[in-house]
Amino acid sequence: MNKSLVALAISLAVPGAATAADDFGMKVQHYLKAHANQYFGIVSPLDASESVTVPRVPTQSASNLIKLAPGLHAKIVTRKSAQNSDMMAFWPSDIKPTHIVTCIEADNSAVVQGQPKLNPSVQTVNLATGEVKTILRGMTGCDGIRRTPWNTIVATEETDDGGLYEILNPLATTEQTLVARGASATTDNAGNPVTGQVEYRGAVGKLAWEGLDLNEKGVVYYGDEERPGTGGADNDGGSLFKFVPAVLWNGTPVINLSQSPLVAGNIYAYQASCQARTSSSFPQFGQGCEIGEGAWVKVDPSNLRTSAYANSATGFYRPEDGHFDPMYMGAGIKFCWTNTGNNSGSNHGEVACLIDTLPEGTGEKTGTDNTKNSFGLTYLANSAESKGYAVAVANRAVEGDADLNQPDNLAFQPVTGNMYVIEDNPFGDVWACLPDGGDRDIKTDGCVKILSVRDSSAEPTGFAFTGDGKTAYVHIQHSGDTACVAGTDCTNNDDYATDDLIKITGFKIKKHHH
């Protein structure tokens, strides 16, 4: 924490506060609220979540749908996004997007029973006009979606045998339907075969996908959205994975999906160790080892969950969204992800971050030189590397509590590096969290509430910032729509129920230094 913040917090008077005058933590909390403009670019944070439901009905404005921190402004982009709209990717760039490409977390049943048209899986939204187009059908539970460094779209399924599908150009792809899940073949809305626009990427494996991120070489980081004890009382929670392409992307434009680095590669799961990488006992894994230095262990892509368990990969409580920290300046990457937890059981959830200094390295020994691994680095005797392990370091960044809990989606604000944490809750909130500063701990320096959903049947999803950090977009997902009948502005679109997409402006960019 900034030293001046601490000094001011110590001396700060809190008139009328219900806490003891010597409660240092409350002084810091009140100081952060009083200086929200300096640290978060807003007038002040919200004091409390919404508590009285405002149902989704026709002719609403954005202020009917969300409660916003003073200084922020919202408007509805469209009320025609498919119901269960989730994560989003900007197209063609984060800086000047014209569209968002959205995952729809629906099953792959028919929209109308007995008819061939399936529920929407991936849609585009024109940010200027609000026009919504369905570009792909036939997935189950489309959730995580990203624009790749080579400018394709990857969309993933949140189901136990979920896959990843790569789309060459979302604006040139319209009304395609997968012939079968887990395959690349698609047809148009007349049933004619279509080639070249969509490819299933079996090399990255099957699991319950949520968030993911891809570096400039095509290395993918992602988690398995699985809770501990599912399928058996002693079963581990979801693991964290890394896919390393067989051929790293070298910057050559991808004009054909066969050129994508996602065609082939190997997968590794993170295995936290209770010993240092230099120890002869590394890796020492098991219950209680969740953070710190850990090994990347190779796993079988045909059944990632089973293989991760068999190889003693670390399990977490429902890993969900995940992104690289854009402000990280060290070697390699810093990948942060949410572990949702279960607030009813007082497991409030958390955000954890992993630093992998050599993303493309696997740690496997190569050739006949027993002193070097795939990094081309010489081992230390008895080190992790000498045993063929690559090493990454994970630690907690945000710990949930009775108010900030069950984190689901995650976003980083460009320029400031503030982390936005989106809850999976009735009256779900969005929190803004400072980066860690120069203080002793390695966690956020503080969080404030900036948004609360007014409809208890809905939740905020897909929160994302444009490249300048001044504008954000969010879906209000799965509201009860009993009043949105035919002829209203929130009625069905594409023969399917709808959600609202909201644009939020008013963020003042403040470059705070830590």
XYZ file of C-alpha atoms in Angstrom:
514
model
C 0.000 0.000 0.000
C 1.180 3.532 -0.790
C 2.955 5.003 2.282
C 1.084 8.282 2.021
C -2.189 6.393 1.958
C -1.240 4.597 5.168
C -0.127 7.813 6.852
C -3.302 9.613 5.883
C -5.434 6.649 6.871
C -3.888 6.658 10.333
C -4.738 10.276 10.868
C -8.109 10.189 9.134
C -11.073 10.987 11.322
C -14.253 9.100 10.533
C -17.094 11.219 11.941
C -20.141 9.210 12.855
C -18.539 5.877 12.079
C -20.057 2.961 13.914
C -16.640 1.419 14.552
C -14.118 2.082 17.280
C -11.913 5.139 16.699
C -8.795 3.002 16.675
C -10.020 0.573 13.985
C -7.179 0.990 11.505
C -8.782 -1.227 8.869
C -11.938 0.887 8.793
C -9.873 4.054 8.507
C -8.115 2.659 5.451
C -11.438 1.540 3.980
C -12.954 5.005 4.468
C -9.849 6.643 3.043
C -10.145 4.538 -0.114
C -13.778 5.528 -0.472
C -12.968 9.219 0.034
C -10.237 9.057 -2.617
C -12.115 6.927 -5.154
C -11.593 9.568 -7.826
C -7.824 9.380 -7.415
C -7.583 5.594 -7.411
C -10.569 4.448 -9.501
C -11.617 7.452 -11.575
C -15.131 7.580 -10.077
C -16.788 10.114 -7.761
C -17.434 7.575 -5.032
C -18.142 3.842 -4.733
C -21.450 2.219 -3.872
C -22.103 1.757 -0.169
C -24.381 -1.250 -0.566
C -25.604 -3.761 -3.117
C -29.086 -3.511 -4.558
C -31.572 -5.352 -2.348
C -35.022 -4.683 -3.849
C -35.480 -6.448 -7.163
C -36.429 -4.489 -10.273
C -37.638 -7.062 -12.834
C -36.841 -6.821 -16.514
C -39.754 -5.224 -18.355
C -40.278 -3.329 -21.631
C -39.010 0.238 -22.229
C -36.482 0.253 -19.409
C -33.362 2.380 -19.351
C -29.961 1.174 -18.174
C -30.514 2.806 -14.777
C -33.447 0.435 -14.221
C -31.136 -2.524 -14.768
C -28.026 -1.593 -12.801
C -27.082 0.579 -9.856
C -23.902 2.509 -10.707
C -21.294 4.372 -8.702
C -21.708 8.172 -8.957
C -19.805 9.601 -11.905
C -20.448 6.614 -14.158
C -23.075 6.610 -16.903
C -24.795 3.737 -18.681
C -26.943 3.164 -21.729
C -28.396 0.086 -23.362
C -26.646 -0.964 -26.572
C -29.221 -3.643 -27.367
C -31.978 -5.629 -25.679
C -31.712 -8.308 -28.379
C -28.631 -10.265 -27.302
C -29.539 -13.915 -26.781
C -30.453 -14.952 -23.264
C -27.455 -16.269 -21.298
C -25.027 -14.004 -23.141
C -21.733 -14.402 -21.323
C -18.138 -13.438 -22.102
C -17.291 -11.149 -24.995
C -14.399 -10.255 -27.285
C -13.972 -6.956 -29.126
C -13.589 -6.946 -32.914
C -11.431 -6.058 -34.780
C -9.440 -4.611 -31.848
C -9.814 -3.415 -28.269
C -8.832 0.140 -29.233
C -11.494 0.868 -31.865
C -14.018 -1.975 -31.759
C -16.938 -1.964 -34.148
C -18.461 -5.182 -32.785
C -18.375 -7.527 -29.878
C -18.412 -11.280 -30.394
C -20.329 -13.034 -27.640
C -20.682 -16.542 -26.237
C -24.245 -17.695 -25.498
C -24.379 -20.162 -22.617
C -27.227 -22.260 -24.047
C -27.610 -25.942 -24.893
C -27.646 -27.193 -28.477
C -31.307 -28.121 -28.651
C -33.719 -26.835 -31.275
C -34.984 -23.289 -30.848
C -38.449 -24.506 -31.828
C -39.200 -28.153 -31.123
C -39.270 -30.190 -34.313
C -37.457 -27.520 -36.344
C -33.811 -27.835 -37.518
C -32.620 -24.448 -36.224
C -30.598 -24.833 -33.025
C -30.135 -22.361 -30.180
C -27.585 -19.597 -30.793
C -24.013 -20.273 -29.592
C -21.976 -17.304 -30.849
C -23.311 -13.886 -31.856
C -21.968 -10.549 -33.031
C -23.318 -7.184 -31.878
C -22.778 -4.021 -33.904
C -21.810 -1.453 -31.270
C -23.054 1.469 -33.361
C -26.482 0.087 -34.303
C -27.118 -2.684 -31.748
C -27.794 -5.168 -34.550
C -27.386 -8.756 -33.348
C -26.445 -11.629 -35.675
C -26.075 -15.315 -34.856
C -22.935 -16.679 -36.491
C -22.672 -20.177 -34.984
C -25.067 -22.740 -33.498
C -24.640 -26.234 -32.121
C -22.272 -25.680 -29.192
C -23.268 -26.490 -25.611
C -22.768 -23.803 -22.984
C -20.534 -21.410 -24.938
C -18.821 -19.365 -22.236
C -15.172 -18.339 -22.682
C -14.364 -16.360 -25.824
C -11.273 -14.437 -26.924
C -9.780 -12.703 -29.945
C -6.409 -14.338 -30.598
C -3.151 -12.453 -31.292
C -3.430 -13.657 -34.925
C -6.961 -12.159 -35.120
C -9.244 -15.147 -35.054
C -11.923 -15.879 -32.455
C -11.815 -18.859 -30.099
C -15.061 -19.888 -28.396
C -15.290 -22.565 -25.713
C -17.921 -24.748 -24.029
C -18.598 -24.914 -20.298
C -19.597 -28.563 -20.035
C -17.676 -31.633 -18.902
C -16.677 -32.603 -22.450
C -16.452 -29.008 -23.648
C -14.277 -28.092 -26.601
C -12.685 -25.053 -28.232
C -13.721 -23.848 -31.687
C -11.731 -21.368 -33.748
C -13.517 -18.942 -36.094
C -11.513 -17.319 -38.883
C -13.495 -14.078 -39.293
C -16.647 -13.515 -37.229
C -18.002 -10.842 -39.566
C -17.695 -13.178 -42.552
C -19.314 -16.068 -40.684
C -23.103 -16.104 -40.637
C -25.686 -18.698 -39.617
C -23.419 -21.714 -39.472
C -24.334 -24.798 -37.464
C -22.009 -27.515 -36.216
C -22.891 -30.882 -37.705
C -21.726 -32.414 -34.423
C -19.980 -31.185 -31.298
C -16.292 -32.049 -31.177
C -15.875 -31.721 -34.949
C -15.248 -28.970 -37.490
C -17.949 -29.625 -40.095
C -20.630 -26.933 -40.368
C -23.618 -26.228 -42.564
C -25.404 -23.021 -43.537
C -29.063 -22.352 -42.729
C -30.079 -24.242 -45.880
C -28.161 -27.326 -44.806
C -25.316 -26.875 -47.289
C -21.763 -27.751 -46.155
C -19.477 -24.809 -45.336
C -15.699 -25.098 -45.089
C -12.832 -22.940 -43.913
C -14.547 -20.723 -41.350
C -14.745 -22.908 -38.210
C -12.333 -25.519 -36.828
C -12.627 -27.666 -33.720
C -9.334 -27.684 -31.782
C -9.086 -31.095 -30.131
C -5.403 -30.562 -29.355
C -6.269 -28.263 -26.441
C -8.412 -30.946 -24.806
C -11.908 -31.363 -23.383
C -13.068 -29.871 -20.092
C -15.564 -27.392 -18.642
C -14.087 -24.226 -20.132
C -14.480 -20.755 -18.717
C -11.826 -18.057 -18.998
C -8.634 -18.317 -21.004
C -5.873 -16.179 -22.442
C -3.349 -16.637 -25.237
C 0.123 -15.142 -25.538
C 1.757 -13.882 -28.724
C 3.266 -17.312 -29.468
C -0.023 -19.191 -29.127
C 0.470 -20.582 -25.606
C -2.951 -20.894 -23.949
C -3.721 -20.720 -20.196
C -7.094 -21.985 -18.974
C -8.955 -23.695 -16.145
C -11.497 -26.476 -15.643
C -14.702 -25.152 -14.024
C -15.116 -28.041 -11.577
C -15.946 -27.967 -7.875
C -14.197 -30.293 -5.386
C -16.094 -33.465 -4.532
C -17.984 -33.648 -7.838
C -18.426 -37.318 -8.749
C -16.836 -38.485 -5.508
C -16.298 -37.179 -1.989
C -12.514 -36.974 -2.367
C -12.365 -35.749 -5.960
C -10.242 -32.666 -6.594
C -11.545 -29.396 -7.939
C -10.689 -28.031 -11.377
C -7.073 -27.706 -12.465
C -5.159 -24.980 -14.284
C -3.701 -25.880 -17.685
C -1.220 -24.612 -20.246
C -1.235 -25.599 -23.951
C 2.106 -25.214 -25.752
C 1.798 -25.351 -29.561
C 3.951 -27.767 -31.519
C 4.689 -24.826 -33.842
C 4.747 -21.456 -32.100
C 3.134 -18.537 -33.902
C 5.795 -16.309 -35.486
C 3.644 -13.359 -36.488
C 2.777 -14.586 -39.983
C -0.806 -13.529 -40.827
C -3.276 -16.383 -40.443
C -5.432 -16.377 -43.561
C -6.302 -20.066 -43.309
C -7.159 -21.872 -40.094
C -4.592 -24.575 -40.904
C -1.953 -21.920 -40.093
C -3.185 -21.501 -36.510
C -0.785 -22.574 -33.735
C -3.724 -24.340 -32.066
C -3.597 -27.213 -34.570
C -1.261 -29.352 -32.448
C 0.719 -29.221 -29.217
C 1.051 -30.541 -25.681
C -0.873 -29.779 -22.482
C 0.482 -29.365 -18.958
C -1.341 -28.999 -15.629
C -0.136 -26.898 -12.715
C 0.980 -28.916 -9.686
C 1.670 -26.698 -6.675
C 4.533 -27.901 -4.500
C 5.178 -27.496 -0.809
C 8.907 -27.448 -1.539
C 11.131 -24.947 -3.337
C 12.214 -25.686 -6.887
C 15.823 -25.996 -5.676
C 14.899 -28.674 -3.141
C 15.702 -32.323 -3.749
C 12.115 -33.004 -2.557
C 10.522 -30.919 -5.330
C 7.740 -31.490 -6.227
C 6.059 -32.369 -2.948
C 2.373 -32.110 -3.661
C -0.911 -32.900 -1.961
C -3.746 -31.375 0.016
C -2.568 -28.092 1.506
C -0.257 -27.280 -1.412
C -2.288 -24.810 -3.487
C 0.044 -21.860 -3.981
C 3.746 -21.150 -4.374
C 6.218 -22.717 -6.758
C 4.798 -25.576 -8.757
C 5.564 -27.876 -11.651
C 3.886 -28.139 -15.037
C 3.064 -31.839 -15.440
C 2.198 -33.281 -18.831
C -1.390 -34.529 -19.200
C -3.458 -36.424 -21.760
C -5.631 -34.130 -23.945
C -8.193 -36.867 -24.570
C -9.399 -36.624 -20.958
C -7.844 -33.677 -19.189
C -9.770 -33.928 -15.931
C -8.979 -37.604 -15.351
C -5.373 -37.171 -16.458
C -4.851 -34.133 -14.227
C -6.174 -36.073 -11.240
C -4.000 -39.087 -12.059
C -0.930 -36.835 -12.319
C -1.675 -35.093 -9.003
C -2.355 -31.671 -10.500
C -3.623 -29.097 -8.009
C -7.393 -28.716 -7.761
C -9.144 -25.393 -7.143
C -12.754 -24.484 -6.309
C -14.321 -23.791 -9.707
C -11.682 -21.906 -11.727
C -13.689 -19.557 -13.918
C -12.615 -16.457 -15.835
C -8.922 -15.699 -16.400
C -6.795 -13.013 -18.077
C -3.198 -11.877 -18.365
C -2.336 -8.867 -16.228
C -1.492 -6.213 -18.860
C 0.598 -4.207 -16.385
C 2.937 -7.079 -15.522
C 6.441 -6.071 -16.607
C 8.433 -9.163 -15.637
C 9.562 -12.102 -17.725
C 6.864 -14.268 -19.249
C 3.244 -13.781 -18.212
C 1.079 -13.194 -15.168
C -2.229 -15.037 -15.510
C -4.958 -14.206 -12.984
C -8.114 -16.251 -12.552
C -11.155 -16.526 -10.290
C -11.909 -19.484 -8.004
C -15.608 -18.965 -7.332
C -16.038 -20.916 -4.114
C -19.378 -21.273 -2.333
C -20.463 -18.344 -0.222
C -23.209 -20.315 1.542
C -20.477 -22.504 2.991
C -18.348 -19.478 3.957
C -15.924 -20.245 1.137
C -16.116 -16.733 -0.303
C -13.918 -17.394 -3.322
C -10.731 -15.715 -4.457
C -8.652 -14.392 -7.319
C -5.271 -16.058 -7.758
C -2.414 -15.102 -10.072
C 0.283 -17.286 -11.594
C 3.621 -16.061 -12.949
C 5.162 -18.239 -15.644
C 8.516 -16.755 -16.665
C 9.011 -19.174 -19.580
C 5.582 -19.792 -21.128
C 6.840 -21.699 -24.157
C 9.121 -23.954 -22.111
C 7.894 -27.375 -21.065
C 10.791 -28.455 -18.868
C 11.133 -31.735 -20.732
C 14.668 -32.897 -21.408
C 15.691 -32.672 -25.040
C 18.297 -34.521 -27.058
C 21.242 -36.221 -25.365
C 22.340 -33.270 -23.265
C 21.276 -34.195 -19.749
C 22.245 -30.777 -18.401
C 19.712 -28.792 -20.424
C 15.941 -28.807 -20.817
C 13.572 -27.378 -23.424
C 14.380 -23.860 -22.224
C 17.978 -24.386 -23.295
C 18.940 -23.633 -19.694
C 21.490 -25.469 -17.622
C 20.095 -27.153 -14.535
C 21.147 -26.811 -10.967
C 21.841 -30.169 -9.369
C 18.683 -31.664 -7.818
C 16.617 -28.726 -9.064
C 13.123 -28.949 -10.524
C 14.586 -28.384 -13.967
C 17.050 -31.232 -13.568
C 14.049 -33.528 -13.128
C 12.358 -32.294 -16.294
C 9.908 -29.856 -14.686
C 8.961 -26.372 -15.780
C 8.085 -24.166 -12.827
C 5.499 -21.428 -12.259
C 4.540 -19.539 -9.093
C 0.940 -18.965 -7.965
C -0.352 -16.775 -5.128
C -3.651 -15.278 -4.035
C -4.391 -11.686 -5.071
C -7.937 -11.109 -3.786
C -9.619 -13.025 -0.976
C -13.403 -12.938 -0.850
C -15.483 -11.974 2.162
C -19.107 -11.688 3.220
C -19.650 -8.796 0.770
C -17.219 -9.473 -2.095
C -17.746 -13.134 -2.876
C -18.197 -15.827 -5.508
C -16.046 -14.068 -8.120
C -16.851 -15.288 -11.615
C -15.788 -12.933 -14.407
C -12.610 -10.853 -14.345
C -11.310 -7.855 -16.269
C -8.274 -5.581 -16.149
C -8.676 -1.879 -16.834
C -6.040 -0.734 -19.347
C -3.716 2.092 -18.261
C -4.532 1.826 -14.525
C -4.113 -1.938 -14.139
C -7.091 -2.018 -11.767
C -8.678 -5.468 -11.601
C -12.465 -5.692 -11.917
C -14.074 -8.659 -10.166
C -17.594 -9.697 -11.203
C -19.712 -11.763 -8.820
C -21.926 -14.769 -9.546
C -24.707 -13.802 -7.130
C -28.292 -12.544 -6.941
C -27.955 -8.742 -7.067
C -24.420 -9.482 -8.299
C -21.825 -6.755 -7.859
C -18.816 -5.552 -9.818
C -15.779 -4.563 -7.725
C -12.734 -2.505 -8.698
C -9.518 -3.629 -7.003
C -6.206 -1.797 -6.902
C -3.000 -3.530 -7.985
C -0.568 -4.535 -5.263
C 1.723 -1.676 -4.315
C 5.075 -1.476 -2.596
C 3.873 -2.729 0.780
C 4.890 -6.031 2.310
C 1.945 -8.153 1.189
C 1.323 -9.421 -2.353
C -2.427 -8.809 -2.543
C -4.616 -6.010 -3.846
C -4.321 -2.736 -1.946
C -8.100 -2.456 -1.702
C -11.414 -2.922 -3.512
C -14.543 -0.788 -3.904
C -17.981 -1.604 -5.279
C -18.904 0.175 -8.532
C -21.977 -1.672 -9.872
C -24.875 -3.767 -8.568
C -27.523 -5.564 -10.630
C -31.084 -4.569 -9.722
C -32.794 -7.823 -10.788
C -32.185 -10.679 -8.338
C -32.896 -13.228 -11.094
C -29.973 -11.892 -13.173
C -26.209 -11.574 -12.892
C -23.563 -9.394 -14.558
C -21.427 -11.245 -17.122
C -18.771 -10.572 -19.709
C -17.575 -7.275 -18.226
C -14.818 -5.913 -20.481
C -12.976 -2.616 -21.091
C -12.076 -1.083 -24.407
C -8.387 -0.420 -24.971
C -8.362 3.112 -23.538
C -9.869 1.967 -20.232
C -12.610 4.612 -20.415
C -15.527 2.453 -21.592
C -16.814 -0.902 -20.393
C -19.528 -3.271 -21.583
C -21.496 -5.765 -19.517
C -24.355 -8.229 -20.074
C -27.250 -8.550 -17.653
C -27.738 -12.270 -17.970
C -30.768 -14.586 -17.665
C -33.351 -12.182 -16.214
C -36.841 -13.533 -15.716
C -38.599 -12.162 -18.796
C -42.279 -12.815 -18.135
C -43.247 -9.272 -19.158
C -41.212 -9.280 -22.395
C -44.020 -10.449 -24.644
C -44.328 -10.117 -28.417
C -44.171 -6.535 -29.655
C -42.043 -5.221 -26.782
C -38.429 -4.078 -26.999
C -37.219 -7.034 -24.914
C -39.139 -9.794 -26.630
C -37.561 -12.794 -28.369
C -34.993 -12.310 -31.102
C -33.970 -15.109 -33.468
C -36.870 -17.091 -31.912
C -34.974 -17.018 -28.611
C -35.257 -15.103 -25.324
C -33.033 -12.066 -24.878
C -30.578 -10.288 -22.574
C -29.440 -6.676 -22.322
C -25.997 -5.376 -23.308
C -25.005 -2.176 -21.492
C -22.275 0.365 -22.243
C -20.711 2.146 -19.242
C -18.763 5.400 -19.580
C -17.411 8.061 -17.244
C -14.283 6.278 -16.030
C -11.598 8.925 -15.467
C -8.160 7.476 -16.073
C -5.854 8.156 -13.141
C -2.335 6.797 -13.404
C -1.616 5.827 -9.830
C 1.902 4.603 -9.213
C 2.663 1.681 -6.924
